[in-house]
mmCIF file of C-alpha atoms in Angstrom:
data_model
loop_
_atom_site.group_PDB
_atom_site.id
_atom_site.type_symbol
_atom_site.label_atom_id
_atom_site.label_comp_id
_atom_site.label_asym_id
_atom_site.label_seq_id
_atom_site.Cartn_x
_atom_site.Cartn_y
_atom_site.Cartn_z
ATOM 1 C CA MET E 1 0.000 0.000 0.000
ATOM 2 C CA ALA E 2 2.729 2.435 1.028
ATOM 3 C CA GLN E 3 4.781 1.501 -2.022
ATOM 4 C CA GLY E 4 1.803 2.196 -4.295
ATOM 5 C CA ALA E 5 1.165 5.548 -2.615
ATOM 6 C CA ASN E 6 4.813 6.499 -3.007
ATOM 7 C CA ARG E 7 4.732 5.561 -6.658
ATOM 8 C CA THR E 8 1.593 7.633 -7.240
ATOM 9 C CA ALA E 9 3.112 10.604 -5.421
ATOM 10 C CA ALA E 10 6.280 10.349 -7.515
ATOM 11 C CA GLN E 11 4.210 10.194 -10.690
ATOM 12 C CA VAL E 12 2.168 13.252 -9.698
ATOM 13 C CA VAL E 13 5.368 15.183 -8.982
ATOM 14 C CA GLY E 14 6.841 14.015 -12.284
ATOM 15 C CA VAL E 15 3.801 15.191 -14.251
ATOM 16 C CA VAL E 16 3.762 18.552 -12.455
ATOM 17 C CA VAL E 17 7.467 19.091 -13.173
ATOM 18 C CA LEU E 18 7.040 18.079 -16.821
ATOM 19 C CA ALA E 19 3.992 20.332 -17.229
ATOM 20 C CA ALA E 20 5.935 23.249 -15.733
ATOM 21 C CA ALA E 21 8.867 22.583 -18.064
ATOM 22 C CA VAL E 22 6.562 22.433 -21.105
ATOM 23 C CA THR E 23 4.842 25.643 -20.015
ATOM 24 C CA ALA E 24 8.208 27.397 -19.717
ATOM 25 C CA PHE E 25 9.236 26.037 -23.113
ATOM 26 C CA LEU E 26 6.025 27.263 -24.735
ATOM 27 C CA ALA E 27 6.443 30.697 -23.160
ATOM 28 C CA VAL E 28 9.749 30.997 -25.008
ATOM 29 C CA ALA E 29 9.294 28.959 -28.182
ATOM 30 C CA ALA E 30 5.607 29.167 -29.115
ATOM 31 C CA VAL E 31 4.608 31.838 -31.615
ATOM 32 C CA ARG E 32 1.308 33.588 -30.889
ATOM 33 C CA HIS E 33 -0.922 33.562 -33.966
ATOM 34 C CA GLY E 34 -3.972 35.012 -32.252
ATOM 35 C CA PHE E 35 -6.313 32.343 -33.701
ATOM 36 C CA PHE E 36 -5.684 33.726 -37.188
ATOM 37 C CA ASP E 37 -7.419 30.921 -39.100
ATOM 38 C CA LEU E 38 -10.316 30.881 -36.676
ATOM 39 C CA LYS E 39 -10.748 34.601 -37.369
ATOM 40 C CA VAL E 40 -10.975 33.779 -41.073
ATOM 41 C CA TYR E 41 -13.689 31.172 -40.428
ATOM 42 C CA TYR E 42 -15.519 33.422 -37.995
ATOM 43 C CA GLY E 43 -15.341 36.440 -40.273
ATOM 44 C CA ALA E 44 -16.483 34.481 -43.331
ATOM 45 C CA LEU E 45 -19.431 32.935 -41.491
ATOM 46 C CA THR E 46 -20.448 36.285 -39.996
ATOM 47 C CA TRP E 47 -20.203 37.918 -43.427
ATOM 48 C CA TRP E 48 -22.321 35.113 -44.891
ATOM 49 C CA VAL E 49 -24.988 34.783 -42.201
ATOM 50 C CA HIS E 50 -25.386 38.325 -40.865
ATOM 51 C CA ASP E 51 -24.116 40.616 -43.617
ATOM 52 C CA GLY E 52 -25.670 38.951 -46.661
ATOM 53 C CA GLY E 53 -22.376 38.286 -48.415
ATOM 54 C CA GLU E 54 -21.193 35.117 -50.168
ATOM 55 C CA ILE E 55 -18.908 33.044 -47.958
ATOM 56 C CA TYR E 56 -16.283 32.423 -50.647
ATOM 57 C CA ASP E 57 -16.090 36.123 -51.525
ATOM 58 C CA TYR E 58 -14.878 37.010 -48.042
ATOM 59 C CA LEU E 59 -11.233 37.865 -47.441
ATOM 60 C CA LYS E 60 -9.859 38.649 -44.019
ATOM 61 C CA PRO E 61 -9.185 42.415 -44.049
ATOM 62 C CA GLY E 62 -5.638 43.219 -45.108
ATOM 63 C CA THR E 63 -4.904 39.653 -46.270
ATOM 64 C CA GLN E 64 -5.458 37.317 -49.203
ATOM 65 C CA TYR E 65 -6.941 34.629 -46.984
ATOM 66 C CA GLY E 66 -10.540 33.497 -47.217
ATOM 67 C CA PHE E 67 -12.687 30.466 -46.478
ATOM 68 C CA THR E 68 -11.219 27.584 -48.501
ATOM 69 C CA TYR E 69 -13.116 24.552 -47.189
ATOM 70 C CA PRO E 70 -16.049 22.800 -48.905
ATOM 71 C CA PRO E 71 -19.644 23.887 -48.172
ATOM 72 C CA PHE E 72 -20.179 21.012 -45.726
ATOM 73 C CA ALA E 73 -17.434 22.517 -43.550
ATOM 74 C CA ALA E 74 -19.416 25.765 -43.559
ATOM 75 C CA LEU E 75 -22.470 23.813 -42.416
ATOM 76 C CA VAL E 76 -20.494 22.189 -39.581
ATOM 77 C CA MET E 77 -19.077 25.547 -38.505
ATOM 78 C CA LEU E 78 -22.347 27.440 -38.934
ATOM 79 C CA PRO E 79 -23.151 27.638 -35.182
ATOM 80 C CA MET E 80 -19.968 29.687 -34.799
ATOM 81 C CA ALA E 81 -21.723 32.602 -36.506
ATOM 82 C CA TYR E 82 -24.108 32.842 -33.548
ATOM 83 C CA LEU E 83 -21.422 32.768 -30.845
ATOM 84 C CA PRO E 84 -19.415 35.633 -29.376
ATOM 85 C CA TRP E 85 -15.790 35.624 -30.496
ATOM 86 C CA SER E 86 -14.544 34.533 -27.065
ATOM 87 C CA ALA E 87 -16.946 31.572 -27.063
ATOM 88 C CA ALA E 88 -15.746 30.555 -30.528
ATOM 89 C CA ILE E 89 -12.177 30.448 -29.181
ATOM 90 C CA VAL E 90 -13.234 28.296 -26.231
ATOM 91 C CA VAL E 91 -15.074 25.835 -28.489
ATOM 92 C CA SER E 92 -12.100 25.616 -30.873
ATOM 93 C CA VAL E 93 -9.574 24.956 -28.101
ATOM 94 C CA LEU E 94 -11.811 22.451 -26.324
ATOM 95 C CA ALA E 95 -12.438 20.559 -29.563
ATOM 96 C CA SER E 96 -8.692 20.283 -30.196
ATOM 97 C CA VAL E 97 -7.929 19.227 -26.625
ATOM 98 C CA VAL E 98 -10.703 16.619 -26.374
ATOM 99 C CA THR E 99 -10.047 14.999 -29.769
ATOM 100 C CA THR E 100 -6.305 14.940 -29.122
ATOM 101 C CA THR E 101 -6.757 13.404 -25.677
ATOM 102 C CA VAL E 102 -8.953 10.589 -26.984
ATOM 103 C CA LEU E 103 -6.662 9.852 -29.929
ATOM 104 C CA ILE E 104 -3.526 9.804 -27.784
ATOM 105 C CA TRP E 105 -5.240 7.525 -25.254
ATOM 106 C CA TRP E 106 -6.101 5.035 -27.987
ATOM 107 C CA LEU E 107 -2.461 4.980 -29.103
ATOM 108 C CA VAL E 108 -0.750 5.134 -25.705
ATOM 109 C CA ASP E 109 -2.961 2.764 -23.715
ATOM 110 C CA PRO E 110 -1.589 -0.412 -25.389
ATOM 111 C CA ILE E 111 1.987 0.752 -24.715
ATOM 112 C CA ALA E 112 1.186 1.484 -21.067
ATOM 113 C CA ARG E 113 -0.439 -1.916 -20.566
ATOM 114 C CA ARG E 114 2.442 -3.847 -22.101
ATOM 115 C CA ALA E 115 5.057 -1.829 -20.218
ATOM 116 C CA GLY E 116 3.138 -1.941 -16.939
ATOM 117 C CA TRP E 117 2.807 1.838 -16.748
ATOM 118 C CA THR E 118 -0.026 3.525 -14.872
ATOM 119 C CA GLY E 119 -2.595 4.568 -17.470
ATOM 120 C CA TRP E 120 -3.264 8.105 -16.274
ATOM 121 C CA PHE E 121 0.470 8.762 -15.899
ATOM 122 C CA ALA E 122 1.260 7.598 -19.446
ATOM 123 C CA LEU E 123 -1.571 9.742 -20.828
ATOM 124 C CA ALA E 124 -0.521 12.813 -18.824
ATOM 125 C CA VAL E 125 3.084 12.532 -19.985
ATOM 126 C CA ALA E 126 1.990 12.047 -23.604
ATOM 127 C CA LEU E 127 -0.321 15.083 -23.444
ATOM 128 C CA CYS E 128 2.441 17.267 -22.016
ATOM 129 C CA LEU E 129 4.769 16.198 -24.811
ATOM 130 C CA ALA E 130 2.015 16.772 -27.384
ATOM 131 C CA ALA E 131 1.496 20.316 -26.078
ATOM 132 C CA ALA E 132 5.114 21.123 -26.986
ATOM 133 C CA PHE E 133 4.785 19.520 -30.447
ATOM 134 C CA GLU E 134 4.965 22.409 -32.924
ATOM 135 C CA PRO E 135 2.200 21.185 -35.268
ATOM 136 C CA MET E 136 -0.101 20.711 -32.268
ATOM 137 C CA ARG E 137 0.577 24.075 -30.675
ATOM 138 C CA GLU E 138 0.223 25.733 -34.111
ATOM 139 C CA THR E 139 -3.102 23.968 -34.658
ATOM 140 C CA VAL E 140 -4.450 25.286 -31.358
ATOM 141 C CA ASN E 141 -3.020 28.778 -31.788
ATOM 142 C CA PHE E 142 -4.296 29.152 -35.343
ATOM 143 C CA GLY E 143 -7.705 27.716 -34.415
ATOM 144 C CA GLN E 144 -7.355 24.968 -37.023
ATOM 145 C CA VAL E 145 -9.461 21.806 -37.512
ATOM 146 C CA ASN E 146 -6.620 19.298 -37.942
ATOM 147 C CA THR E 147 -7.188 17.286 -34.773
ATOM 148 C CA LEU E 148 -10.913 16.947 -35.498
ATOM 149 C CA LEU E 149 -10.149 15.484 -38.935
ATOM 150 C CA LEU E 150 -7.492 13.145 -37.526
ATOM 151 C CA PHE E 151 -9.925 12.004 -34.851
ATOM 152 C CA LEU E 152 -12.677 11.246 -37.401
ATOM 153 C CA VAL E 153 -10.274 9.141 -39.466
ATOM 154 C CA ALA E 154 -8.933 7.390 -36.366
ATOM 155 C CA VAL E 155 -12.459 6.422 -35.260
ATOM 156 C CA ASP E 156 -12.750 4.430 -38.471
ATOM 157 C CA LEU E 157 -9.271 2.926 -38.654
ATOM 158 C CA LEU E 158 -8.605 2.265 -34.975
ATOM 159 C CA ARG E 159 -12.077 1.401 -33.712
ATOM 160 C CA LEU E 160 -14.736 0.586 -36.293
ATOM 161 C CA LEU E 161 -12.741 -1.155 -39.038
ATOM 162 C CA PRO E 162 -10.855 -3.604 -36.751
ATOM 163 C CA ALA E 163 -14.187 -4.481 -35.107
ATOM 164 C CA GLY E 164 -15.828 -5.175 -38.476
ATOM 165 C CA ASN E 165 -18.412 -2.463 -37.846
ATOM 166 C CA ARG E 166 -20.572 -1.805 -40.890
ATOM 167 C CA TRP E 167 -20.350 1.953 -40.304
ATOM 168 C CA ALA E 168 -16.582 1.931 -40.821
ATOM 169 C CA GLY E 169 -15.777 4.635 -43.368
ATOM 170 C CA VAL E 170 -18.271 7.243 -42.199
ATOM 171 C CA GLY E 171 -15.627 9.161 -40.255
ATOM 172 C CA ILE E 172 -13.300 9.268 -43.269
ATOM 173 C CA GLY E 173 -16.194 10.412 -45.444
ATOM 174 C CA LEU E 174 -17.098 13.236 -43.064
ATOM 175 C CA ALA E 175 -13.448 14.325 -42.780
ATOM 176 C CA THR E 176 -13.184 14.366 -46.585
ATOM 177 C CA ALA E 177 -16.322 16.474 -46.906
ATOM 178 C CA ILE E 178 -14.959 18.970 -44.364
ATOM 179 C CA LYS E 179 -11.541 19.231 -46.020
ATOM 180 C CA LEU E 180 -10.694 17.370 -49.201
ATOM 181 C CA THR E 181 -7.204 16.124 -48.292
ATOM 182 C CA PRO E 182 -8.366 13.276 -45.983
ATOM 183 C CA GLY E 183 -9.847 11.769 -49.138
ATOM 184 C CA ILE E 184 -6.533 9.936 -49.491
ATOM 185 C CA PHE E 185 -7.821 7.613 -46.768
ATOM 186 C CA ILE E 186 -10.542 6.515 -49.180
ATOM 187 C CA VAL E 187 -7.715 5.639 -51.584
ATOM 188 C CA TYR E 188 -6.036 3.804 -48.689
ATOM 189 C CA LEU E 189 -9.154 1.686 -48.215
ATOM 190 C CA LEU E 190 -9.233 0.952 -51.942
ATOM 191 C CA VAL E 191 -5.574 -0.017 -52.357
ATOM 192 C CA THR E 192 -5.837 -2.308 -49.315
ATOM 193 C CA GLY E 193 -8.990 -3.995 -50.616
ATOM 194 C CA ARG E 194 -11.562 -2.786 -48.071
ATOM 195 C CA TRP E 195 -14.224 -2.107 -50.683
ATOM 196 C CA ARG E 196 -17.202 -1.849 -48.362
ATOM 197 C CA ALA E 197 -15.524 0.705 -46.090
ATOM 198 C CA ALA E 198 -14.324 2.655 -49.143
ATOM 199 C CA LEU E 199 -17.864 2.689 -50.523
ATOM 200 C CA THR E 200 -19.232 3.786 -47.153
ATOM 201 C CA ALA E 201 -16.666 6.591 -46.946
ATOM 202 C CA SER E 202 -17.379 7.737 -50.486
ATOM 203 C CA GLY E 203 -21.117 7.593 -49.885
ATOM 204 C CA ALA E 204 -20.838 9.581 -46.653
ATOM 205 C CA ALA E 205 -18.685 12.249 -48.310
ATOM 206 C CA ALA E 206 -21.008 12.495 -51.295
ATOM 207 C CA GLY E 207 -24.160 12.432 -49.172
ATOM 208 C CA VAL E 208 -23.225 15.267 -46.823
ATOM 209 C CA SER E 209 -21.782 17.274 -49.742
ATOM 210 C CA LEU E 210 -25.088 16.934 -51.576
ATOM 211 C CA LEU E 211 -26.895 17.967 -48.402
ATOM 212 C CA ALA E 212 -24.741 21.090 -48.187
ATOM 213 C CA GLY E 213 -25.377 21.702 -51.877
ATOM 214 C CA ALA E 214 -29.121 21.509 -51.366
ATOM 215 C CA LEU E 215 -28.991 23.880 -48.400
ATOM 216 C CA PHE E 216 -26.471 26.313 -49.899
ATOM 217 C CA PRO E 217 -26.677 26.006 -53.700
ATOM 218 C CA ASP E 218 -24.960 29.313 -54.490
ATOM 219 C CA ALA E 219 -22.066 28.690 -52.133
ATOM 220 C CA SER E 220 -21.660 25.139 -53.424
ATOM 221 C CA ARG E 221 -21.638 26.274 -57.019
ATOM 222 C CA GLU E 222 -18.997 28.902 -56.288
ATOM 223 C CA PHE E 223 -16.779 26.501 -54.353
ATOM 224 C CA TRP E 224 -16.731 23.669 -56.874
ATOM 225 C CA THR E 225 -16.404 25.904 -59.936
ATOM 226 C CA GLU E 226 -14.217 28.781 -58.681
ATOM 227 C CA ALA E 227 -12.959 28.857 -55.073
ATOM 228 C CA LEU E 228 -11.526 25.314 -55.185
ATOM 229 C CA TRP E 229 -9.218 26.261 -58.053
ATOM 230 C CA ASN E 230 -8.100 29.616 -56.674
ATOM 231 C CA THR E 231 -4.747 28.590 -55.175
ATOM 232 C CA GLY E 232 -3.800 32.198 -54.457
ATOM 233 C CA ARG E 233 -6.139 32.144 -51.463
ATOM 234 C CA VAL E 234 -4.023 29.459 -49.784
ATOM 235 C CA GLY E 235 -0.600 31.130 -49.709
ATOM 236 C CA GLU E 236 2.854 31.001 -51.329
ATOM 237 C CA LEU E 237 4.041 27.517 -52.241
ATOM 238 C CA ALA E 238 7.692 28.358 -51.502
ATOM 239 C CA PHE E 239 6.940 29.672 -48.012
ATOM 240 C CA VAL E 240 8.997 27.660 -45.534
ATOM 241 C CA SER E 241 5.884 26.572 -43.642
ATOM 242 C CA ASN E 242 4.861 24.502 -46.677
ATOM 243 C CA GLN E 243 6.469 21.203 -45.671
ATOM 244 C CA SER E 244 5.284 19.124 -48.617
ATOM 245 C CA LEU E 245 7.068 17.804 -51.695
ATOM 246 C CA ARG E 246 5.525 20.701 -53.593
ATOM 247 C CA GLY E 247 7.145 23.074 -51.110
ATOM 248 C CA VAL E 248 10.537 21.392 -51.617
ATOM 249 C CA VAL E 249 10.286 21.810 -55.387
ATOM 250 C CA ALA E 250 9.029 25.390 -55.091
ATOM 251 C CA ARG E 251 11.949 26.375 -52.868
ATOM 252 C CA LEU E 252 14.361 25.064 -55.507
ATOM 253 C CA ASN E 253 13.030 27.675 -57.930
ATOM 254 C CA PRO E 254 10.374 29.944 -56.391
ATOM 255 C CA GLU E 255 9.760 31.857 -59.627
ATOM 256 C CA HIS E 256 9.270 28.796 -61.842
ATOM 257 C CA PRO E 257 8.762 25.637 -59.757
ATOM 258 C CA SER E 258 8.789 22.457 -61.839
ATOM 259 C CA THR E 259 5.355 20.863 -61.949
ATOM 260 C CA LEU E 260 6.781 17.835 -63.769
ATOM 261 C CA LEU E 261 9.365 17.168 -61.050
ATOM 262 C CA TRP E 262 6.691 17.488 -58.380
ATOM 263 C CA LEU E 263 4.361 15.067 -60.168
ATOM 264 C CA LEU E 264 7.159 12.510 -60.582
ATOM 265 C CA LEU E 265 7.990 12.758 -56.879
ATOM 266 C CA VAL E 266 4.319 12.391 -55.962
ATOM 267 C CA LEU E 267 3.905 9.351 -58.224
ATOM 268 C CA GLY E 268 6.931 7.602 -56.738
ATOM 269 C CA THR E 269 5.893 8.432 -53.177
ATOM 270 C CA LEU E 270 2.333 7.198 -53.702
ATOM 271 C CA THR E 271 3.551 3.955 -55.274
ATOM 272 C CA PHE E 272 5.827 3.241 -52.317
ATOM 273 C CA TRP E 273 3.057 4.175 -49.848
ATOM 274 C CA ALA E 274 0.564 1.845 -51.549
ATOM 275 C CA TRP E 275 2.990 -1.066 -51.196
ATOM 276 C CA ARG E 276 3.740 -0.341 -47.531
ATOM 277 C CA SER E 277 0.050 0.130 -46.740
ATOM 278 C CA ARG E 278 -0.816 -3.246 -48.216
ATOM 279 C CA VAL E 279 1.924 -4.868 -46.130
ATOM 280 C CA ALA E 280 0.593 -3.164 -42.991
ATOM 281 C CA VAL E 281 -2.974 -4.296 -43.575
ATOM 282 C CA ALA E 282 -1.823 -7.838 -44.420
ATOM 283 C CA ALA E 283 -0.199 -7.839 -40.979
ATOM 284 C CA GLY E 284 -3.378 -6.585 -39.314
ATOM 285 C CA ASP E 285 -1.564 -3.365 -38.383
ATOM 286 C CA GLU E 286 -4.242 -0.742 -38.973
ATOM 287 C CA ALA E 287 -2.537 1.810 -36.728
ATOM 288 C CA THR E 288 0.547 1.809 -38.926
ATOM 289 C CA GLY E 289 -1.692 2.082 -41.976
ATOM 290 C CA LEU E 290 -3.158 5.239 -40.425
ATOM 291 C CA ALA E 291 0.326 6.604 -39.678
ATOM 292 C CA LEU E 292 1.712 5.847 -43.151
ATOM 293 C CA THR E 293 -1.274 7.439 -44.858
ATOM 294 C CA GLY E 294 -1.081 10.511 -42.649
ATOM 295 C CA ALA E 295 2.583 10.910 -43.589
ATOM 296 C CA VAL E 296 1.979 10.473 -47.309
ATOM 297 C CA MET E 297 -0.919 12.937 -47.200
ATOM 298 C CA CYS E 298 1.453 15.556 -45.800
ATOM 299 C CA LEU E 299 3.990 14.771 -48.522
ATOM 300 C CA VAL E 300 1.776 14.775 -51.634
ATOM 301 C CA SER E 301 -0.592 17.592 -50.724
ATOM 302 C CA PRO E 302 0.351 20.744 -52.678
ATOM 303 C CA VAL E 303 0.280 22.715 -49.423
ATOM 304 C CA THR E 304 1.163 21.230 -46.035
ATOM 305 C CA TRP E 305 1.574 23.978 -43.487
ATOM 306 C CA VAL E 306 3.450 23.070 -40.314
ATOM 307 C CA HIS E 307 0.207 22.766 -38.351
ATOM 308 C CA HIS E 308 -0.981 20.070 -40.780
ATOM 309 C CA LEU E 309 1.838 17.842 -39.524
ATOM 310 C CA VAL E 310 -0.279 16.749 -36.559
ATOM 311 C CA TRP E 311 -0.908 13.807 -38.898
ATOM 312 C CA LEU E 312 2.632 12.655 -37.999
ATOM 313 C CA LEU E 313 1.741 12.275 -34.325
ATOM 314 C CA PRO E 314 0.488 8.653 -34.642
ATOM 315 C CA ALA E 315 3.728 7.641 -36.380
ATOM 316 C CA LEU E 316 5.902 9.102 -33.617
ATOM 317 C CA ILE E 317 3.851 7.352 -30.934
ATOM 318 C CA LEU E 318 4.044 4.092 -32.859
ATOM 319 C CA LEU E 319 7.837 4.380 -32.982
ATOM 320 C CA VAL E 320 7.780 4.367 -29.187
ATOM 321 C CA ASP E 321 5.255 1.512 -29.246
ATOM 322 C CA ASN E 322 7.560 -0.583 -31.437
ATOM 323 C CA ALA E 323 10.559 0.281 -29.286
ATOM 324 C CA MET E 324 8.836 -0.819 -26.086
ATOM 325 C CA ALA E 325 7.669 -4.043 -27.751
ATOM 326 C CA ALA E 326 11.146 -4.891 -29.065
ATOM 327 C CA PRO E 327 13.685 -6.847 -26.982
ATOM 328 C CA ALA E 328 16.041 -4.695 -24.943
ATOM 329 C CA GLY E 329 19.071 -3.914 -27.040
ATOM 330 C CA GLY E 330 20.067 -2.270 -30.287
ATOM 331 C CA ARG E 331 16.680 -2.314 -32.008
ATOM 332 C CA ARG E 332 14.920 -0.733 -29.050
ATOM 333 C CA ARG E 333 17.596 1.950 -28.730
ATOM 334 C CA THR E 334 17.436 2.697 -32.455
ATOM 335 C CA LEU E 335 13.665 3.130 -32.457
ATOM 336 C CA LEU E 336 13.679 5.286 -29.317
ATOM 337 C CA ALA E 337 16.477 7.409 -30.780
ATOM 338 C CA ALA E 338 14.506 7.847 -34.024
ATOM 339 C CA ALA E 339 11.376 8.874 -32.108
ATOM 340 C CA THR E 340 13.393 11.296 -29.970
ATOM 341 C CA VAL E 341 15.159 12.929 -32.927
ATOM 342 C CA GLY E 342 11.906 13.292 -34.864
ATOM 343 C CA TYR E 343 10.102 14.733 -31.866
ATOM 344 C CA VAL E 344 12.884 17.152 -30.934
ATOM 345 C CA LEU E 345 13.069 18.480 -34.491
ATOM 346 C CA LEU E 346 9.295 18.870 -34.583
ATOM 347 C CA ILE E 347 9.229 21.005 -31.451
ATOM 348 C CA SER E 348 12.277 23.091 -32.355
ATOM 349 C CA ARG E 349 11.001 25.413 -35.135
ATOM 350 C CA THR E 350 14.093 24.315 -37.058
ATOM 351 C CA VAL E 351 12.746 25.157 -40.518
ATOM 352 C CA TRP E 352 12.114 28.776 -39.549
ATOM 353 C CA PHE E 353 15.854 29.505 -39.426
ATOM 354 C CA TRP E 354 15.646 29.472 -43.234
ATOM 355 C CA GLU E 355 12.410 31.459 -43.536
ATOM 356 C CA LYS E 356 14.086 34.385 -45.348
ATOM 357 C CA ASP E 357 16.814 32.530 -47.206
ATOM 358 C CA PHE E 358 16.526 28.855 -48.120
ATOM 359 C CA THR E 359 19.262 28.841 -50.759
ATOM 360 C CA GLY E 360 22.376 26.662 -50.681
ATOM 361 C CA VAL E 361 22.858 23.146 -49.364
ATOM 362 C CA ASP E 362 22.101 24.144 -45.785
ATOM 363 C CA GLY E 363 18.925 25.875 -46.939
ATOM 364 C CA PHE E 364 17.818 22.824 -48.915
ATOM 365 C CA VAL E 365 18.417 20.497 -45.975
ATOM 366 C CA GLY E 366 17.220 22.769 -43.178
ATOM 367 C CA SER E 367 14.199 24.437 -44.761
ATOM 368 C CA ASN E 368 12.769 21.013 -45.659
ATOM 369 C CA ALA E 369 13.602 19.294 -42.366
ATOM 370 C CA TYR E 370 10.016 18.288 -41.628
ATOM 371 C CA VAL E 371 9.643 16.831 -45.118
ATOM 372 C CA TRP E 372 12.633 14.581 -44.458
ATOM 373 C CA ILE E 373 10.956 13.423 -41.231
ATOM 374 C CA SER E 374 7.749 12.591 -43.122
ATOM 375 C CA LEU E 375 9.732 10.642 -45.717
ATOM 376 C CA ALA E 376 11.676 8.763 -43.044
ATOM 377 C CA LEU E 377 8.491 7.777 -41.234
ATOM 378 C CA LEU E 378 6.903 6.636 -44.488
ATOM 379 C CA ALA E 379 9.953 4.565 -45.378
ATOM 380 C CA PHE E 380 11.030 3.111 -42.035
ATOM 381 C CA LEU E 381 8.100 3.013 -39.595
ATOM 382 C CA PRO E 382 7.981 -0.688 -38.671
ATOM 383 C CA VAL E 383 5.031 -2.800 -39.746
ATOM 384 C CA ARG E 384 4.059 -5.064 -36.886
ATOM 385 C CA ARG E 385 2.875 -8.649 -37.028
ATOM 386 C CA TRP E 386 -0.007 -9.355 -34.663
ATOM 387 C CA LEU E 387 -1.204 -12.618 -33.206
ATOM 388 C CA THR E 388 -4.635 -13.745 -34.264
ATOM 389 C CA PRO E 389 -7.120 -14.557 -31.475
ATOM 390 C CA GLY E 390 -6.237 -18.208 -32.045
ATOM 391 C CA GLY E 391 -2.566 -17.512 -31.376
ATOM 392 C CA SER E 392 -1.178 -17.920 -34.905
ATOM 393 C CA ALA E 393 0.920 -15.238 -36.558
ATOM 394 C CA VAL E 394 -0.514 -13.128 -39.359
ATOM 395 C CA GLU E 395 1.609 -13.384 -42.495
ATOM 396 C CA THR E 396 3.367 -10.186 -43.582
ATOM 397 C CA SER E 397 4.619 -10.812 -47.108
ATOM 398 C CA GLY E 398 8.118 -11.608 -45.943
ATOM 399 C CA VAL E 399 8.751 -8.274 -44.228
ATOM 400 C CA PRO E 400 10.861 -8.730 -41.058
ATOM 401 C CA GLN E 401 8.750 -8.186 -37.950
ATOM 402 C CA LEU E 402 9.034 -8.084 -34.195
ATOM 403 C CA ASP E 403 9.140 -11.436 -32.427
ATOM 404 C CA GLN E 404 5.657 -12.530 -31.468
ATOM 405 C CA SER E 405 6.634 -13.153 -27.862
ATOM 406 C CA ASP E 406 7.461 -9.465 -27.522
ATOM 407 C CA ARG E 407 3.961 -8.490 -28.620
ATOM 408 C CA ARG E 408 2.289 -10.349 -25.757
ATOM 409 C CA ALA E 409 1.073 -8.336 -22.797
ATOM 410 C CA PRO E 410 2.054 -9.524 -19.337
ATOM 411 C CA THR E 411 -1.560 -10.469 -18.707
ATOM 412 C CA GLY E 412 -1.712 -12.728 -21.735
ATOM 413 C CA GLU E 413 -3.660 -10.274 -23.839
ATOM 414 C CA ARG E 414 -2.621 -8.620 -27.046
ATOM 415 C CA HIS E 415 -3.620 -5.071 -27.754
ATOM 416 C CA VAL E 416 -4.723 -3.866 -31.119
ATOM 417 C CA VAL E 417 -4.892 -0.116 -30.604
ATOM 418 C CA GLY E 418 -7.581 0.557 -28.055
ATOM 419 C CA ARG E 419 -9.030 -2.956 -28.311
ATOM 420 C CA PRO E 420 -7.680 -5.823 -26.167
ATOM 421 C CA LEU E 421 -8.147 -9.317 -27.591
ATOM 422 C CA THR E 422 -7.634 -12.351 -25.387
ATOM 423 C CA VAL E 423 -5.360 -15.014 -26.828
ATOM 424 C CA ARG E 424 -7.240 -18.255 -26.426
#
């Protein structure tokens, strides 16, 4: 009893110290954006609902930025137009915090159980570390929707699809209708042969888009025929915050970026991703499928601002997961070192040292640092082999995997993310 109380007290002190350290770090390192993107959404919705304007005609005063999401996103955000600005901030922050907490719990809980860690302590530590993560703090400070979209996709891939739920795909469909880029997860379902889930996702995306079209025909017509193709509303492709392959190519020649080179890079990256995704699904490793697809989405999207890189969070957590599941020794140290290096770079604002000048070898390497992390995760994130409920190993197309004995929990259970299955 006393030993347990001492352990709990030490954990509480550890969390408090870590939280204080993260707070001090954020006070120095975090850039205050004043909920810039949320102001764009709020201004566009207010202009649309209360001032009689067209939502896609709105530009934030003094900027080129306007509402760039599909009409269904406007429908989802519509209640914001009836809230005071301070309430809109509270809702935005709470939505990011709640969705992030649930997602991290789904990913961290299996690690904590296998390692014998206290659940609340593992979650608290992970949340503190996530708060320092630059894409996460940028998402919150901009008032972005990234964590909501990641959560919707994770509901499908980490909960519904592994359980064989017939509604699997709805979350991906809704995320796609809110912002088009998560549509790559529909492609993921297709290339891995989950036709029913892909059809469900496509149907959900089409259904809610048609609903938004019926409710807001003028806005829908303007989005699909004009606003969608107006790339000037998004920002400069060569800006250092654009950590996609398109950003890499644009920074090579900002005046005349090569579209052909970008398309060739995208084609090669997608081909490699499709192969790795199929291997992951053949192994029953849906969490790695989510992580790989999140990484490739960041790479092939024409614009991937730093805050969009919250999609890399599952991959970093899974590196730790694989490290803790591996035997003590070189492999574990390598995976933990990789997770640490990736995390440290992604809290450091490294790319911003080259914001004004990204020329030369150092500029090429440094200004694209987060792209290199995305590529490394896509290429080297381990695909894990799980035990079936009957105890036999799932085949993985010859890809080397962790020993099955190291995937067993001390209690004799195995843990697909968030879902314990008893080995009979």
